[in-house]
mmCIF file of C-alpha atoms in Angstrom:
data_model
loop_
_atom_site.group_PDB
_atom_site.id
_atom_site.type_symbol
_atom_site.label_atom_id
_atom_site.label_comp_id
_atom_site.label_asym_id
_atom_site.label_seq_id
_atom_site.Cartn_x
_atom_site.Cartn_y
_atom_site.Cartn_z
ATOM 1 C CA UNK A 205 17.161 14.018 -19.589
ATOM 2 C CA UNK A 206 18.089 10.351 -19.454
ATOM 3 C CA UNK A 207 16.397 8.093 -16.900
ATOM 4 C CA UNK A 208 17.841 4.570 -16.610
ATOM 5 C CA UNK A 209 16.378 2.236 -14.039
ATOM 6 C CA UNK A 210 16.519 -1.263 -12.597
ATOM 7 C CA UNK A 211 13.213 -2.601 -11.404
ATOM 8 C CA UNK A 212 11.641 -5.705 -9.903
ATOM 9 C CA UNK A 213 7.903 -6.015 -10.507
ATOM 10 C CA UNK A 214 5.674 -8.934 -9.524
ATOM 11 C CA UNK A 215 2.477 -7.471 -10.962
ATOM 12 C CA UNK A 216 0.315 -8.730 -13.837
ATOM 13 C CA UNK A 217 0.979 -7.852 -17.479
ATOM 14 C CA UNK A 218 0.835 -4.093 -17.897
ATOM 15 C CA UNK A 219 -2.096 -2.251 -19.461
ATOM 16 C CA UNK A 220 0.366 -0.784 -22.024
ATOM 17 C CA UNK A 221 1.216 -4.326 -23.185
ATOM 18 C CA UNK A 222 -2.375 -5.503 -23.676
ATOM 19 C CA UNK A 223 -2.970 -6.612 -20.096
ATOM 20 C CA UNK A 224 -4.738 -5.134 -17.090
ATOM 21 C CA UNK A 225 -1.865 -4.727 -14.673
ATOM 22 C CA UNK A 226 -1.695 -1.482 -12.712
ATOM 23 C CA UNK A 227 2.053 -0.782 -12.714
ATOM 24 C CA UNK A 228 3.979 0.528 -15.687
ATOM 25 C CA UNK A 229 5.912 -2.645 -16.553
ATOM 26 C CA UNK A 230 4.382 -5.585 -14.646
ATOM 27 C CA UNK A 231 4.936 -9.085 -15.913
ATOM 28 C CA UNK A 232 6.851 -10.377 -12.887
ATOM 29 C CA UNK A 233 10.224 -9.282 -14.253
ATOM 30 C CA UNK A 234 13.598 -8.057 -13.039
ATOM 31 C CA UNK A 235 14.896 -5.793 -15.758
ATOM 32 C CA UNK A 236 17.056 -2.832 -16.759
ATOM 33 C CA UNK A 237 14.801 -0.289 -18.435
ATOM 34 C CA UNK A 238 14.983 3.029 -20.228
ATOM 35 C CA UNK A 239 12.349 4.914 -18.249
ATOM 36 C CA UNK A 240 12.596 8.131 -20.251
ATOM 37 C CA UNK A 241 14.947 9.760 -22.719
ATOM 38 C CA UNK A 242 13.762 13.297 -23.245
ATOM 39 C CA UNK A 243 15.052 16.085 -25.448
ATOM 40 C CA UNK A 244 13.526 19.512 -24.861
ATOM 41 C CA UNK A 245 14.279 22.537 -27.052
ATOM 42 C CA UNK A 246 13.349 26.207 -26.718
ATOM 43 C CA UNK A 247 13.706 28.876 -29.374
ATOM 44 C CA UNK A 248 13.355 32.523 -28.408
ATOM 45 C CA UNK A 249 11.572 34.089 -31.376
ATOM 46 C CA UNK A 250 11.411 37.490 -29.685
ATOM 47 C CA UNK A 251 11.421 38.967 -26.173
ATOM 48 C CA UNK A 252 7.828 37.805 -25.699
ATOM 49 C CA UNK A 253 7.498 34.787 -28.017
ATOM 50 C CA UNK A 254 9.153 31.394 -27.620
ATOM 51 C CA UNK A 255 8.742 28.038 -29.346
ATOM 52 C CA UNK A 256 8.997 24.760 -27.422
ATOM 53 C CA UNK A 257 9.320 21.125 -28.484
ATOM 54 C CA UNK A 258 9.749 18.011 -26.329
ATOM 55 C CA UNK A 259 10.586 14.585 -27.767
ATOM 56 C CA UNK A 260 10.259 11.495 -25.583
ATOM 57 C CA UNK A 261 11.678 7.986 -26.005
ATOM 58 C CA UNK A 262 10.959 4.926 -23.861
ATOM 59 C CA UNK A 263 11.344 1.192 -24.368
ATOM 60 C CA UNK A 264 7.649 0.352 -23.814
ATOM 61 C CA UNK A 265 6.313 2.281 -26.808
ATOM 62 C CA UNK A 266 5.795 1.323 -30.446
ATOM 63 C CA UNK A 267 8.482 3.030 -32.446
ATOM 64 C CA UNK A 268 10.212 4.083 -29.184
ATOM 65 C CA UNK A 269 10.388 7.792 -30.086
ATOM 66 C CA UNK A 270 7.462 10.243 -30.233
ATOM 67 C CA UNK A 271 6.542 13.881 -29.796
ATOM 68 C CA UNK A 272 5.508 14.735 -26.210
ATOM 69 C CA UNK A 273 4.715 18.438 -26.518
ATOM 70 C CA UNK A 274 5.178 21.287 -28.953
ATOM 71 C CA UNK A 275 3.781 24.770 -28.544
ATOM 72 C CA UNK A 276 4.291 28.452 -29.171
ATOM 73 C CA UNK A 277 4.269 30.623 -26.049
ATOM 74 C CA UNK A 278 3.442 34.334 -25.746
ATOM 75 C CA UNK A 279 4.701 35.832 -22.485
ATOM 76 C CA UNK A 280 4.915 39.648 -22.639
ATOM 77 C CA UNK A 281 6.430 41.748 -19.877
ATOM 78 C CA UNK A 282 3.515 42.982 -17.720
ATOM 79 C CA UNK A 283 2.845 46.716 -17.532
ATOM 80 C CA UNK A 284 1.032 46.362 -14.171
ATOM 81 C CA UNK A 285 0.031 43.738 -11.593
ATOM 82 C CA UNK A 286 -1.735 41.588 -14.212
ATOM 83 C CA UNK A 287 0.410 39.129 -16.140
ATOM 84 C CA UNK A 288 -0.862 37.445 -19.317
ATOM 85 C CA UNK A 289 0.469 34.206 -20.822
ATOM 86 C CA UNK A 290 -0.744 32.278 -23.828
ATOM 87 C CA UNK A 291 0.259 29.059 -25.550
ATOM 88 C CA UNK A 292 -0.868 27.344 -28.727
ATOM 89 C CA UNK A 293 0.001 23.820 -29.802
ATOM 90 C CA UNK A 294 0.177 20.418 -28.064
ATOM 91 C CA UNK A 295 0.564 20.429 -24.262
ATOM 92 C CA UNK A 296 -0.888 19.079 -21.000
ATOM 93 C CA UNK A 297 -3.646 20.748 -18.977
ATOM 94 C CA UNK A 298 -2.275 22.417 -15.802
ATOM 95 C CA UNK A 299 -3.230 19.644 -13.354
ATOM 96 C CA UNK A 300 -0.120 17.768 -12.240
ATOM 97 C CA UNK A 301 1.175 18.870 -8.835
ATOM 98 C CA UNK A 302 3.917 16.212 -8.752
ATOM 99 C CA UNK A 303 6.148 17.914 -11.321
ATOM 100 C CA UNK A 304 8.109 21.160 -11.464
ATOM 101 C CA UNK A 305 6.682 23.342 -14.218
ATOM 102 C CA UNK A 306 9.985 25.106 -14.815
ATOM 103 C CA UNK A 307 11.189 21.795 -16.305
ATOM 104 C CA UNK A 308 9.789 20.613 -19.609
ATOM 105 C CA UNK A 309 10.318 16.886 -19.066
ATOM 106 C CA UNK A 310 6.983 16.453 -17.146
ATOM 107 C CA UNK A 311 8.572 13.923 -14.753
ATOM 108 C CA UNK A 312 7.705 13.485 -11.029
ATOM 109 C CA UNK A 313 10.450 15.025 -8.925
ATOM 110 C CA UNK A 314 9.802 13.372 -5.517
ATOM 111 C CA UNK A 315 9.029 9.833 -6.708
ATOM 112 C CA UNK A 316 9.498 7.629 -9.778
ATOM 113 C CA UNK A 317 5.822 6.823 -10.355
ATOM 114 C CA UNK A 318 3.100 9.451 -10.542
ATOM 115 C CA UNK A 319 -0.190 9.005 -8.746
ATOM 116 C CA UNK A 320 -3.003 7.244 -10.638
ATOM 117 C CA UNK A 321 -4.658 10.646 -11.116
ATOM 118 C CA UNK A 322 -1.604 12.224 -12.775
ATOM 119 C CA UNK A 323 -0.659 9.001 -14.563
ATOM 120 C CA UNK A 324 -4.001 9.227 -16.387
ATOM 121 C CA UNK A 325 -3.256 12.816 -17.389
ATOM 122 C CA UNK A 326 -0.011 11.670 -18.995
ATOM 123 C CA UNK A 327 -1.745 8.733 -20.679
ATOM 124 C CA UNK A 328 -4.870 10.291 -22.187
ATOM 125 C CA UNK A 329 -5.221 14.036 -21.689
ATOM 126 C CA UNK A 330 -2.848 15.768 -24.042
ATOM 127 C CA UNK A 331 -4.289 19.084 -25.234
ATOM 128 C CA UNK A 332 -4.188 20.304 -28.848
ATOM 129 C CA UNK A 333 -5.370 23.885 -28.753
ATOM 130 C CA UNK A 334 -5.031 27.367 -27.291
ATOM 131 C CA UNK A 335 -4.611 28.279 -23.594
ATOM 132 C CA UNK A 336 -4.777 31.744 -22.023
ATOM 133 C CA UNK A 337 -3.769 32.580 -18.424
ATOM 134 C CA UNK A 338 -4.135 35.777 -16.391
ATOM 135 C CA UNK A 339 -2.386 36.205 -13.038
ATOM 136 C CA UNK A 340 -2.704 39.090 -10.614
ATOM 137 C CA UNK A 341 0.442 39.471 -8.527
ATOM 138 C CA UNK A 342 0.033 41.301 -5.251
ATOM 139 C CA UNK A 343 2.645 39.666 -3.035
ATOM 140 C CA UNK A 344 2.231 37.676 -0.937
ATOM 141 C CA UNK A 345 -1.176 36.947 -2.523
ATOM 142 C CA UNK A 346 -1.461 35.829 -6.153
ATOM 143 C CA UNK A 347 -4.646 34.881 -7.959
ATOM 144 C CA UNK A 348 -5.078 33.604 -11.479
ATOM 145 C CA UNK A 349 -7.479 32.162 -14.014
ATOM 146 C CA UNK A 350 -6.817 29.941 -17.024
ATOM 147 C CA UNK A 351 -9.023 28.902 -19.947
ATOM 148 C CA UNK A 352 -8.350 26.701 -22.966
ATOM 149 C CA UNK A 353 -10.143 25.456 -26.051
ATOM 150 C CA UNK A 354 -8.908 22.297 -27.760
ATOM 151 C CA UNK A 355 -9.687 19.383 -30.070
ATOM 152 C CA UNK A 356 -8.042 16.072 -30.983
ATOM 153 C CA UNK A 357 -8.844 14.409 -27.644
ATOM 154 C CA UNK A 358 -12.129 12.620 -28.401
ATOM 155 C CA UNK A 359 -10.918 9.091 -27.418
ATOM 156 C CA UNK A 360 -10.094 10.324 -23.872
ATOM 157 C CA UNK A 361 -11.844 7.910 -21.504
ATOM 158 C CA UNK A 362 -11.108 4.766 -23.535
ATOM 159 C CA UNK A 363 -8.172 3.638 -21.370
ATOM 160 C CA UNK A 364 -9.924 4.590 -18.172
ATOM 161 C CA UNK A 365 -13.010 2.558 -19.026
ATOM 162 C CA UNK A 366 -11.417 -0.572 -20.524
ATOM 163 C CA UNK A 367 -8.009 -0.662 -18.794
ATOM 164 C CA UNK A 368 -8.790 1.248 -15.608
ATOM 165 C CA UNK A 369 -6.582 3.401 -13.420
ATOM 166 C CA UNK A 370 -2.812 2.736 -13.461
ATOM 167 C CA UNK A 371 0.137 3.984 -11.408
ATOM 168 C CA UNK A 372 3.285 4.820 -13.346
ATOM 169 C CA UNK A 373 5.157 7.524 -15.212
ATOM 170 C CA UNK A 374 4.475 6.546 -18.813
ATOM 171 C CA UNK A 375 3.757 9.521 -21.136
ATOM 172 C CA UNK A 376 1.815 8.811 -24.311
ATOM 173 C CA UNK A 377 3.239 10.219 -27.533
ATOM 174 C CA UNK A 378 1.241 12.592 -29.717
ATOM 175 C CA UNK A 379 0.950 10.024 -32.547
ATOM 176 C CA UNK A 380 0.916 6.892 -30.402
ATOM 177 C CA UNK A 381 -1.384 3.898 -30.812
ATOM 178 C CA UNK A 382 -2.055 1.553 -27.865
ATOM 179 C CA UNK A 383 -3.527 -1.960 -27.922
ATOM 180 C CA UNK A 384 -6.277 -2.740 -25.425
ATOM 181 C CA UNK A 385 -6.698 -6.030 -23.587
ATOM 182 C CA UNK A 386 -8.516 -8.692 -25.649
ATOM 183 C CA UNK A 387 -11.958 -8.154 -24.128
ATOM 184 C CA UNK A 388 -14.956 -9.880 -25.761
ATOM 185 C CA UNK A 389 -16.982 -6.680 -26.089
ATOM 186 C CA UNK A 390 -15.038 -5.316 -29.081
ATOM 187 C CA UNK A 391 -14.312 -8.608 -30.801
ATOM 188 C CA UNK A 392 -16.039 -9.277 -34.151
ATOM 189 C CA UNK A 393 -19.000 -10.880 -32.399
ATOM 190 C CA UNK A 394 -19.028 -8.435 -29.469
ATOM 191 C CA UNK A 395 -21.590 -5.828 -28.479
ATOM 192 C CA UNK A 396 -19.328 -2.933 -29.540
ATOM 193 C CA UNK A 397 -17.620 -4.453 -32.571
ATOM 194 C CA UNK A 398 -17.134 -1.101 -34.333
ATOM 195 C CA UNK A 399 -14.395 -0.348 -31.791
ATOM 196 C CA UNK A 400 -10.945 -1.731 -32.620
ATOM 197 C CA UNK A 401 -8.425 -2.988 -30.047
ATOM 198 C CA UNK A 402 -5.971 -0.365 -31.284
ATOM 199 C CA UNK A 403 -6.700 3.029 -29.785
ATOM 200 C CA UNK A 404 -5.498 6.228 -31.449
ATOM 201 C CA UNK A 405 -5.355 8.372 -28.350
ATOM 202 C CA UNK A 406 -5.284 11.896 -29.775
ATOM 203 C CA UNK A 407 -7.647 11.888 -32.738
ATOM 204 C CA UNK A 408 -10.399 14.338 -33.642
ATOM 205 C CA UNK A 409 -13.620 12.403 -34.352
ATOM 206 C CA UNK A 410 -16.725 14.538 -33.895
ATOM 207 C CA UNK A 411 -15.504 17.970 -34.999
ATOM 208 C CA UNK A 412 -16.448 19.640 -31.686
ATOM 209 C CA UNK A 413 -14.032 21.645 -29.552
ATOM 210 C CA UNK A 414 -13.591 20.926 -25.850
ATOM 211 C CA UNK A 415 -12.555 23.300 -23.087
ATOM 212 C CA UNK A 416 -11.201 23.609 -19.568
ATOM 213 C CA UNK A 417 -11.275 26.503 -17.108
ATOM 214 C CA UNK A 418 -9.363 26.845 -13.863
ATOM 215 C CA UNK A 419 -8.696 29.236 -10.990
ATOM 216 C CA UNK A 420 -5.805 29.318 -8.559
ATOM 217 C CA UNK A 421 -4.593 31.133 -5.466
ATOM 218 C CA UNK A 422 -1.094 31.260 -3.985
ATOM 219 C CA UNK A 423 0.236 32.689 -0.727
ATOM 220 C CA UNK A 424 3.960 33.385 -1.177
ATOM 221 C CA UNK A 425 5.710 30.048 -1.743
ATOM 222 C CA UNK A 426 3.848 28.363 1.113
ATOM 223 C CA UNK A 427 0.307 27.644 -0.096
ATOM 224 C CA UNK A 428 -1.204 26.887 -3.491
ATOM 225 C CA UNK A 429 -4.884 26.161 -4.167
ATOM 226 C CA UNK A 430 -6.409 25.347 -7.548
ATOM 227 C CA UNK A 431 -9.636 24.091 -9.107
ATOM 228 C CA UNK A 432 -10.337 23.062 -12.701
ATOM 229 C CA UNK A 433 -13.282 21.904 -14.798
ATOM 230 C CA UNK A 434 -12.627 19.857 -17.955
ATOM 231 C CA UNK A 435 -15.083 18.863 -20.701
ATOM 232 C CA UNK A 436 -14.074 17.507 -24.117
ATOM 233 C CA UNK A 437 -17.714 17.915 -25.270
ATOM 234 C CA UNK A 438 -17.517 14.572 -27.087
ATOM 235 C CA UNK A 439 -20.482 13.269 -29.092
ATOM 236 C CA UNK A 440 -20.639 9.619 -27.931
ATOM 237 C CA UNK A 441 -22.629 8.335 -30.940
ATOM 238 C CA UNK A 442 -19.935 9.335 -33.459
ATOM 239 C CA UNK A 443 -17.519 6.588 -34.565
ATOM 240 C CA UNK A 444 -14.876 6.788 -37.307
ATOM 241 C CA UNK A 445 -12.311 4.165 -38.395
ATOM 242 C CA UNK A 446 -12.813 2.053 -35.294
ATOM 243 C CA UNK A 447 -12.645 4.955 -32.815
ATOM 244 C CA UNK A 448 -15.561 6.382 -30.824
ATOM 245 C CA UNK A 449 -15.868 9.891 -29.498
ATOM 246 C CA UNK A 450 -16.201 9.723 -25.710
ATOM 247 C CA UNK A 451 -18.024 12.373 -23.663
ATOM 248 C CA UNK A 452 -15.484 12.921 -20.898
ATOM 249 C CA UNK A 453 -15.626 15.566 -18.199
ATOM 250 C CA UNK A 454 -14.390 16.013 -14.644
ATOM 251 C CA UNK A 455 -13.766 18.433 -11.807
ATOM 252 C CA UNK A 456 -10.392 18.716 -10.076
ATOM 253 C CA UNK A 457 -9.083 20.341 -6.914
ATOM 254 C CA UNK A 458 -5.557 20.546 -5.515
ATOM 255 C CA UNK A 459 -3.760 21.822 -2.404
ATOM 256 C CA UNK A 460 0.003 22.202 -2.004
ATOM 257 C CA UNK A 461 1.522 23.360 1.286
ATOM 258 C CA UNK A 462 5.139 24.037 2.228
ATOM 259 C CA UNK A 463 5.996 24.611 5.869
ATOM 260 C CA UNK A 464 9.073 26.304 7.307
ATOM 261 C CA UNK A 465 10.233 22.980 8.747
ATOM 262 C CA UNK A 466 11.162 21.416 5.363
ATOM 263 C CA UNK A 467 7.798 19.627 5.125
ATOM 264 C CA UNK A 468 5.797 19.592 1.916
ATOM 265 C CA UNK A 469 2.181 18.390 1.737
ATOM 266 C CA UNK A 470 0.127 17.721 -1.366
ATOM 267 C CA UNK A 471 -3.448 16.650 -2.078
ATOM 268 C CA UNK A 472 -5.306 16.228 -5.388
ATOM 269 C CA UNK A 473 -8.850 15.061 -6.060
ATOM 270 C CA UNK A 474 -10.542 14.371 -9.390
ATOM 271 C CA UNK A 475 -14.082 13.093 -10.110
ATOM 272 C CA UNK A 476 -15.987 12.864 -13.365
ATOM 273 C CA UNK A 477 -17.741 10.733 -15.932
ATOM 274 C CA UNK A 478 -17.200 9.326 -19.412
ATOM 275 C CA UNK A 479 -19.553 7.714 -21.925
ATOM 276 C CA UNK A 480 -19.538 6.309 -25.446
ATOM 277 C CA UNK A 481 -22.244 4.988 -27.780
ATOM 278 C CA UNK A 482 -25.902 4.885 -26.640
ATOM 279 C CA UNK A 483 -24.621 4.378 -23.051
ATOM 280 C CA UNK A 484 -22.827 1.245 -24.263
ATOM 281 C CA UNK A 485 -20.047 2.231 -21.852
ATOM 282 C CA UNK A 486 -20.680 4.782 -19.108
ATOM 283 C CA UNK A 487 -18.764 5.184 -15.852
ATOM 284 C CA UNK A 488 -18.407 7.644 -13.030
ATOM 285 C CA UNK A 489 -14.807 7.760 -11.846
ATOM 286 C CA UNK A 490 -12.742 9.307 -9.072
ATOM 287 C CA UNK A 491 -9.176 9.362 -7.749
ATOM 288 C CA UNK A 492 -7.321 11.151 -4.992
ATOM 289 C CA UNK A 493 -3.967 11.054 -3.261
ATOM 290 C CA UNK A 494 -2.274 12.580 -0.257
ATOM 291 C CA UNK A 495 1.512 13.106 -0.260
ATOM 292 C CA UNK A 496 3.970 14.095 2.446
ATOM 293 C CA UNK A 497 7.622 14.898 1.765
ATOM 294 C CA UNK A 498 10.495 15.934 4.023
ATOM 295 C CA UNK A 499 14.258 16.409 3.914
ATOM 296 C CA UNK A 500 15.999 13.355 5.419
ATOM 297 C CA UNK A 501 19.800 13.200 5.478
ATOM 298 C CA UNK A 502 21.287 14.058 2.094
ATOM 299 C CA UNK A 503 17.975 13.586 0.258
ATOM 300 C CA UNK A 504 14.210 13.846 0.393
ATOM 301 C CA UNK A 505 11.834 11.144 1.664
ATOM 302 C CA UNK A 506 8.305 11.006 0.234
ATOM 303 C CA UNK A 507 5.221 8.974 1.146
ATOM 304 C CA UNK A 508 2.108 8.924 -1.060
ATOM 305 C CA UNK A 509 -1.203 7.188 -0.390
ATOM 306 C CA UNK A 510 -4.029 7.092 -2.917
ATOM 307 C CA UNK A 511 -7.371 5.591 -3.752
ATOM 308 C CA UNK A 512 -9.164 5.304 -7.089
ATOM 309 C CA UNK A 513 -12.300 3.751 -8.528
ATOM 310 C CA UNK A 514 -14.988 3.659 -11.211
ATOM 311 C CA UNK A 515 -18.712 2.860 -10.997
ATOM 312 C CA UNK A 516 -20.658 1.473 -13.951
ATOM 313 C CA UNK A 517 -23.644 3.370 -15.343
ATOM 314 C CA UNK A 518 -24.031 1.629 -18.730
ATOM 315 C CA UNK A 519 -26.366 -0.761 -20.499
ATOM 316 C CA UNK A 520 -23.983 -3.644 -21.378
ATOM 317 C CA UNK A 521 -23.660 -5.929 -18.301
ATOM 318 C CA UNK A 522 -21.396 -8.334 -20.212
ATOM 319 C CA UNK A 523 -18.712 -5.616 -20.255
ATOM 320 C CA UNK A 524 -17.931 -4.749 -16.619
ATOM 321 C CA UNK A 525 -15.977 -1.515 -16.285
ATOM 322 C CA UNK A 526 -16.065 -0.862 -12.548
ATOM 323 C CA UNK A 527 -13.157 -1.127 -10.154
ATOM 324 C CA UNK A 528 -11.806 -0.072 -6.774
ATOM 325 C CA UNK A 529 -8.175 0.200 -5.759
ATOM 326 C CA UNK A 530 -5.485 1.807 -3.656
ATOM 327 C CA UNK A 531 -1.724 2.334 -3.775
ATOM 328 C CA UNK A 532 1.167 3.332 -1.533
ATOM 329 C CA UNK A 533 4.516 4.676 -2.726
ATOM 330 C CA UNK A 534 7.618 5.346 -0.626
ATOM 331 C CA UNK A 535 10.516 7.097 -2.377
ATOM 332 C CA UNK A 536 13.884 8.642 -1.570
ATOM 333 C CA UNK A 537 15.639 11.148 -3.853
ATOM 334 C CA UNK A 538 19.275 12.253 -3.594
ATOM 335 C CA UNK A 539 20.536 15.105 -5.786
ATOM 336 C CA UNK A 540 24.221 14.307 -6.358
ATOM 337 C CA UNK A 541 24.723 17.605 -8.184
ATOM 338 C CA UNK A 542 22.743 20.006 -10.355
ATOM 339 C CA UNK A 543 22.395 17.378 -13.141
ATOM 340 C CA UNK A 544 22.433 13.873 -11.604
ATOM 341 C CA UNK A 545 19.966 12.407 -9.115
ATOM 342 C CA UNK A 546 19.367 8.953 -7.675
ATOM 343 C CA UNK A 547 15.848 7.771 -6.843
ATOM 344 C CA UNK A 548 14.613 4.640 -5.127
ATOM 345 C CA UNK A 549 10.939 3.724 -4.868
ATOM 346 C CA UNK A 550 8.799 0.977 -3.386
ATOM 347 C CA UNK A 551 5.282 0.836 -4.804
ATOM 348 C CA UNK A 552 2.349 -1.445 -3.999
ATOM 349 C CA UNK A 553 -0.986 -1.340 -5.844
ATOM 350 C CA UNK A 554 -4.132 -3.297 -4.952
ATOM 351 C CA UNK A 555 -7.231 -3.379 -7.100
ATOM 352 C CA UNK A 556 -10.440 -5.277 -7.759
ATOM 353 C CA UNK A 557 -11.557 -5.187 -11.422
ATOM 354 C CA UNK A 558 -14.178 -7.833 -12.464
ATOM 355 C CA UNK A 559 -13.356 -7.455 -16.195
ATOM 356 C CA UNK A 560 -10.061 -9.292 -15.640
ATOM 357 C CA UNK A 561 -11.998 -12.559 -15.394
ATOM 358 C CA UNK A 562 -12.972 -12.126 -19.080
ATOM 359 C CA UNK A 563 -9.335 -12.576 -20.147
ATOM 360 C CA UNK A 564 -8.520 -15.307 -17.653
ATOM 361 C CA UNK A 565 -7.029 -13.160 -14.873
ATOM 362 C CA UNK A 566 -7.993 -12.927 -11.221
ATOM 363 C CA UNK A 567 -10.302 -9.933 -10.564
ATOM 364 C CA UNK A 568 -8.474 -9.064 -7.333
ATOM 365 C CA UNK A 569 -4.761 -8.393 -7.740
ATOM 366 C CA UNK A 570 -1.891 -6.912 -5.798
ATOM 367 C CA UNK A 571 1.274 -5.781 -7.500
ATOM 368 C CA UNK A 572 4.562 -4.626 -5.971
ATOM 369 C CA UNK A 573 7.528 -2.984 -7.614
ATOM 370 C CA UNK A 574 10.942 -1.932 -6.348
ATOM 371 C CA UNK A 575 12.771 0.494 -8.627
ATOM 372 C CA UNK A 576 16.102 2.306 -8.630
ATOM 373 C CA UNK A 577 16.605 5.142 -11.075
ATOM 374 C CA UNK A 578 19.490 7.335 -12.232
ATOM 375 C CA UNK A 579 18.366 10.617 -13.810
ATOM 376 C CA UNK A 580 20.818 12.730 -15.743
ATOM 377 C CA UNK A 581 19.746 16.195 -16.842
ATOM 378 C CA UNK A 582 22.067 18.081 -19.132
#
């Protein structure tokens, strides 16, 4: 898939460029961008075993090109109503309701940006491990459970604590390094000077495996319900080569409803906590969004409203990590044919983050972006 876009953004410098802006690009620019260039490959090893690899390129990443996912899937033909699936490798936890899981590009299909909740999944929560799913099919009722064990995600929580929530569609590469804003707390004379500004997002630090478990229910193609608990079981006192292990966990719930009148409704909620050091940084965080989508003329019109926030629970008052914010997105998608689609989106994000004052920015900010995208799948 190739995703080329023209965008106007009046927001502050983006979090991915060492700022604390909430949109993907920010910087008050009018630019032509390469949103995504994705190559996905599947190799059928046997009737039940397949290998997958997804490579992603974008123009706001060091080195441009990186591995997005790679995993080996085991999907045998079921002998009864129970269906078993397994995967091993690098992949995302099954949280994002804004994508179509039959496509490997992990891109929102009704909008350009993802919600703050799902943006964070793409930024920090890649899984390196083993996942097993069991589904009982008894049409129209399906129920299923999923469990996974993983490692290599100990820094998860770093971006959320020191950059905050963001709204975009940026997907972090498996080997990617990001540079944090120049906050005093991790400078040479700061309270947490063992932490470097460069964050290696998917590194194993404490040698402990994390896990997630989920359950889901579906009624035909009309209703989907799911819940998930995630815990990376990080040891927050362990630090290696400038990277701390963060103890990050959360609970998640989602509802997706399709009506016979072309309406689609979606709701996701996530709440949890993360901590590093001897409570040097500790926050409780939450995010939710509600989305409504409907056929309109030749395309689909989608409206999404969301709120997000974080509350401090730590022992370093000179390093404020709390925030509150909200966002609204309005998008229109037209499928020209089976491979080309046009998307337009207006996005506004408002947030109050006191830590911005430490780098000379206003704590309260509002950013707006207007983006047109051409997506070509081939």
